[in-house]
mmCIF file of C-alpha atoms in Angstrom:
data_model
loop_
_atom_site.group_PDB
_atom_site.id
_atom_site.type_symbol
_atom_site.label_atom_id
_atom_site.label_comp_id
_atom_site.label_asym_id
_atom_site.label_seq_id
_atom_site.Cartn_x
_atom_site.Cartn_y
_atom_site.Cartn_z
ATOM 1 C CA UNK L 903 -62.583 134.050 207.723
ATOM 2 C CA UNK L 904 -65.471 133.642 210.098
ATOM 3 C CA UNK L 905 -68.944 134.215 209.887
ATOM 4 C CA UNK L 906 -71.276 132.784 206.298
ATOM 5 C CA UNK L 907 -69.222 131.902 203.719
ATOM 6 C CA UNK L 908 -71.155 131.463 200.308
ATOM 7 C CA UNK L 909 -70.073 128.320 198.145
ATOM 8 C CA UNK L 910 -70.589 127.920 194.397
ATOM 9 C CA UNK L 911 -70.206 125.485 191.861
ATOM 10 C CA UNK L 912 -70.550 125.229 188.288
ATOM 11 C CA UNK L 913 -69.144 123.616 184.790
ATOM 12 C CA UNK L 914 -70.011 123.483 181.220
ATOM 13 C CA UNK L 915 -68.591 121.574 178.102
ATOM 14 C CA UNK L 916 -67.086 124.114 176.004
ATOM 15 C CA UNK L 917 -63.915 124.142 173.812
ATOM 16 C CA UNK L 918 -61.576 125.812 175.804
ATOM 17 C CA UNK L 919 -58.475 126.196 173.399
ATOM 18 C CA UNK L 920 -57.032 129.437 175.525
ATOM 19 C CA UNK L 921 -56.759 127.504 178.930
ATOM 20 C CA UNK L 922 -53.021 128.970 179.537
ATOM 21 C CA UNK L 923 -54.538 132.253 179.390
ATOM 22 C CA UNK L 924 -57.564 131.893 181.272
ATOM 23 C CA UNK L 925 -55.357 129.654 183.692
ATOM 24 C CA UNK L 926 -53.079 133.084 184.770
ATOM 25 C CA UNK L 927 -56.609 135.153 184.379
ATOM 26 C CA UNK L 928 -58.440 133.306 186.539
ATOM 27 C CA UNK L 929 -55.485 133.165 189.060
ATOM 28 C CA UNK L 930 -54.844 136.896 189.204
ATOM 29 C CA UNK L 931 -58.798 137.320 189.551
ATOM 30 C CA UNK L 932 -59.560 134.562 192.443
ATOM 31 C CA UNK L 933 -56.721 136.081 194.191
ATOM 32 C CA UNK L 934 -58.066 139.922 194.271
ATOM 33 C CA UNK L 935 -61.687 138.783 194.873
ATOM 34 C CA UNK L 936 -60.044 136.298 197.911
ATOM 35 C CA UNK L 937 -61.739 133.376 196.954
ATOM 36 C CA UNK L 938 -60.162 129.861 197.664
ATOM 37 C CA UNK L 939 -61.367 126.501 195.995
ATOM 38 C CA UNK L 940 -60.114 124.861 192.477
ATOM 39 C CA UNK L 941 -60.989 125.849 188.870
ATOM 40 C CA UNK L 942 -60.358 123.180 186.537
ATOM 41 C CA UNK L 943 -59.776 123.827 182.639
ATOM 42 C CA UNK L 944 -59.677 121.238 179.983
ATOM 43 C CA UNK L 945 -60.033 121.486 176.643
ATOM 44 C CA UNK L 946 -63.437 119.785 177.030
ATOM 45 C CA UNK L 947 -64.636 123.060 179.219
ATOM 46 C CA UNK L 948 -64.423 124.360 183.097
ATOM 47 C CA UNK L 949 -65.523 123.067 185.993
ATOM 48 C CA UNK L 950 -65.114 125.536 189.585
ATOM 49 C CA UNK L 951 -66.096 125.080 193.005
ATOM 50 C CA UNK L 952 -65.388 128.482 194.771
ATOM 51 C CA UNK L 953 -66.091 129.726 198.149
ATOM 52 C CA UNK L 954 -66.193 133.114 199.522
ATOM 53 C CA UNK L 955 -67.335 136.294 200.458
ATOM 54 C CA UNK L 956 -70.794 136.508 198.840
ATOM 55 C CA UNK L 957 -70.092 139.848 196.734
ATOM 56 C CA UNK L 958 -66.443 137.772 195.751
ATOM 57 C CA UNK L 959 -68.422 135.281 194.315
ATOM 58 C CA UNK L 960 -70.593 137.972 192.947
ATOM 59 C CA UNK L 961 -67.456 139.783 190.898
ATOM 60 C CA UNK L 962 -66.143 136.180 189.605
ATOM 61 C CA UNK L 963 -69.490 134.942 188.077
ATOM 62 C CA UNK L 964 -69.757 138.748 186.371
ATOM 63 C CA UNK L 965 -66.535 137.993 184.911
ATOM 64 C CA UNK L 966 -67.772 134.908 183.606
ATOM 65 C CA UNK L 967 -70.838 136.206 182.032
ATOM 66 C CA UNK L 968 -68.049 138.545 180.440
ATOM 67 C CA UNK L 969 -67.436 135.511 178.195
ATOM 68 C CA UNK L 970 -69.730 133.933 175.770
ATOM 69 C CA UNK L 971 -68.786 130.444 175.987
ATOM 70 C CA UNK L 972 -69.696 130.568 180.132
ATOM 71 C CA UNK L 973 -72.402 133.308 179.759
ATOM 72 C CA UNK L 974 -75.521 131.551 181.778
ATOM 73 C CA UNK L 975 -73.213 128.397 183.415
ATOM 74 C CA UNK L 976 -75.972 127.102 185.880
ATOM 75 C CA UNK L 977 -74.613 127.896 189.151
ATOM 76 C CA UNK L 978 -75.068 125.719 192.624
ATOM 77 C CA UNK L 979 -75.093 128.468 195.788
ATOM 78 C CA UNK L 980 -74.498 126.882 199.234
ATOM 79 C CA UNK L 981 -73.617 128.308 202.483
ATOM 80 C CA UNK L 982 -71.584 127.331 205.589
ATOM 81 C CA UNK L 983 -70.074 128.981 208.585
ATOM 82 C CA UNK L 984 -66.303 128.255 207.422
ATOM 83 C CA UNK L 985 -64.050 128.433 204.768
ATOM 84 C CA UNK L 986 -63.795 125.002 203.222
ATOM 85 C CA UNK L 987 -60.961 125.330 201.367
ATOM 86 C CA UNK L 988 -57.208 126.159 202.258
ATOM 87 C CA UNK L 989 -56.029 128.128 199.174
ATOM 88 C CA UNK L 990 -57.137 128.535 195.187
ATOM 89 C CA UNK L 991 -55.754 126.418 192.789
ATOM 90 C CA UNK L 992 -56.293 126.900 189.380
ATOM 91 C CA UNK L 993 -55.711 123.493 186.881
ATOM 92 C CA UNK L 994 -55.249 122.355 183.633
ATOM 93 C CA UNK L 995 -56.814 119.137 183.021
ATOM 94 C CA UNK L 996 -56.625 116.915 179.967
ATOM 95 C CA UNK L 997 -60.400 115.873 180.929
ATOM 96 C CA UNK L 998 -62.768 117.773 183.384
ATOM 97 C CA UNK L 999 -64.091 114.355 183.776
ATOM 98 C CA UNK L 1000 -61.102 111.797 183.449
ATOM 99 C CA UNK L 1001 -62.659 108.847 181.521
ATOM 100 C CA UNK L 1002 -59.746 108.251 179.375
ATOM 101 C CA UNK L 1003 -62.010 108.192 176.310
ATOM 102 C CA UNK L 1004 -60.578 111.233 173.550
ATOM 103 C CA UNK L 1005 -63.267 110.564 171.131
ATOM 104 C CA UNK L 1006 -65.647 111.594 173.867
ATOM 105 C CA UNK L 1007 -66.775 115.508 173.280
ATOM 106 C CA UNK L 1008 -69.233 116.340 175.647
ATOM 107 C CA UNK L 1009 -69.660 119.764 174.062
ATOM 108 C CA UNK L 1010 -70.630 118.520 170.607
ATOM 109 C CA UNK L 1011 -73.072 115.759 171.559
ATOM 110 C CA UNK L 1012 -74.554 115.066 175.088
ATOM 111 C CA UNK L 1013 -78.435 113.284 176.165
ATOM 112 C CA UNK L 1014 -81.109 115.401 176.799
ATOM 113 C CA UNK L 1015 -81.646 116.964 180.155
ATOM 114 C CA UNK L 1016 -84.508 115.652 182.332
ATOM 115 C CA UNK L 1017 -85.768 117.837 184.954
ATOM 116 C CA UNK L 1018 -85.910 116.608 188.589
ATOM 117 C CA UNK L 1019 -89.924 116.226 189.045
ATOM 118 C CA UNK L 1020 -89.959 114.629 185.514
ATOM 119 C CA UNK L 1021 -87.572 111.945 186.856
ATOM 120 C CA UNK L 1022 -89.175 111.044 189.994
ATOM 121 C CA UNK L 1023 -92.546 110.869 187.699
ATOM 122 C CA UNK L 1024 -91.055 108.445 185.475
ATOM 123 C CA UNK L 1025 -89.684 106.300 188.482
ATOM 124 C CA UNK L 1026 -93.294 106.893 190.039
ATOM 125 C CA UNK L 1027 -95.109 105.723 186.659
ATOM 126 C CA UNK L 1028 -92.796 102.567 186.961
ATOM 127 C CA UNK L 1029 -91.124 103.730 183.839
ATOM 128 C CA UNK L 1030 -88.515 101.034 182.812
ATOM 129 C CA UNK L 1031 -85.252 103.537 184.184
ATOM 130 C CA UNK L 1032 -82.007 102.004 185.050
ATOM 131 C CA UNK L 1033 -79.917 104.335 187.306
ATOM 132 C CA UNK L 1034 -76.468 103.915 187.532
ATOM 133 C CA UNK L 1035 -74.213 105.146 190.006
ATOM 134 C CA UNK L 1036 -71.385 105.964 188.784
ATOM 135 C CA UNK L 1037 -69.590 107.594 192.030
ATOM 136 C CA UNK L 1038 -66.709 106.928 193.704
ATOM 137 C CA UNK L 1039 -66.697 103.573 196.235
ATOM 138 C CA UNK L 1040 -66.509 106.383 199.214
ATOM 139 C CA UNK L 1041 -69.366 108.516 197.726
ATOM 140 C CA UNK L 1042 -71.268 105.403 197.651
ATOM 141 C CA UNK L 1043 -70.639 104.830 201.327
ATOM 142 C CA UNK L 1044 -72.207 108.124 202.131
ATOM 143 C CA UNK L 1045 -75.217 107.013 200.265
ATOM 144 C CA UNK L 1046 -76.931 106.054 197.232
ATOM 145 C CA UNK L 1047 -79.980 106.095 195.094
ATOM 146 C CA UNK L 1048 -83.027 103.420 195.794
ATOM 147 C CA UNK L 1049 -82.473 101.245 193.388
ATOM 148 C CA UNK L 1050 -79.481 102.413 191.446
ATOM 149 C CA UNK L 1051 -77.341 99.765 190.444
ATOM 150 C CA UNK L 1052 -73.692 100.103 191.854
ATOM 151 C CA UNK L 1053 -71.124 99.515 189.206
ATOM 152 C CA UNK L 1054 -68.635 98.980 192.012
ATOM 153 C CA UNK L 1055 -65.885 101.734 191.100
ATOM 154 C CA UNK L 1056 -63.217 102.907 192.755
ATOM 155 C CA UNK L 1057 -62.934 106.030 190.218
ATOM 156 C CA UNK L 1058 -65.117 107.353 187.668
ATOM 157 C CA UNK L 1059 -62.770 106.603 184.878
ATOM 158 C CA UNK L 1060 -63.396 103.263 185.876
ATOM 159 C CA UNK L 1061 -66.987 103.864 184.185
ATOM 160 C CA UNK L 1062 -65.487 102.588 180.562
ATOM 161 C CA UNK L 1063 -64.674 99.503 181.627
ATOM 162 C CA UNK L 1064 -67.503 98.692 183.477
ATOM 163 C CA UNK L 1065 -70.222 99.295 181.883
ATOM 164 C CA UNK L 1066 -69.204 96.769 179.557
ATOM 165 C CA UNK L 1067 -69.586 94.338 182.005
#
């Protein structure tokens, strides 16, 4: 495929207690749209990073809004000149984020959302705000947040452990 290829991403906590069935739905409809990149489904909710054709992309987030439980996911739109991924895979997950932690429900209870310009203003104002970066030691390579402290993991479900520490 040559020529701009649109990228999305997206996820939201939501009990997901049909994943077989969504698993062989979302299969059958990534594969007519021709989109390639990974949907993961957990019982905790879905997370997707998809890229192709930009009506594709169009026809797979109609079918989501089809749905109640991902009707209004926030959606991430990039663009680059090449397909990034090499087929579609569809998973089931036990977590979408593997902390290892089952009393954990993101979908019941989560902290409130802060807006990007009301972060920086609270790190501007001198706010007392501990950042903590919880990605992977190669993510961290890549680069990292002024002042965030590095909890020096190799894999977020890692995180448990050490922010005990």
């Amino acid at each position: 495929m040559s020529g701009p290829i649109t990228n999305i991403a997206g996820y939201r906590f939501v009990d997901l207690d049909d994943r077989d069935r969504l698993q062989s739905v979302f299969r059958s409809l990534c594969a007519d749209l021709g989109l390639k990149g990974t949907i993961l489904l957990a019982p905790e909710g879905i997370n997707f990073f998809l890229a192709g054709p930009a009506t594709s992309l169009d026809g797979f987030t109609r079918f989501l809004e089809d749905d109640e439980r991902f009707q209004g996911i926030p959606v991430k739109t990039s663009f680059t000149q090449y397909q990034p991924f090499n087929r579609m895979n569809v998973r089931k997950k036990t977590e979408i984020i593997s902390v290892g932690l089952d009393h954990i429900r993101p979908a019941d209870a989560t902290g409130p959302e802060i807006e990007p310009k009301a972060f920086k203003a609270m790190l501007d104002q001198g706010e007392p705000v501990h950042v903590l970066d919880t990605r992977n030691d190669y993510e961290l390579r890549v680069g990292t947040f002024e002042n965030a402290i590095d909890l020096n993991i190799r894999t977020f479900r890692a995180f448990p452990e050490a922010i005990k520490r």
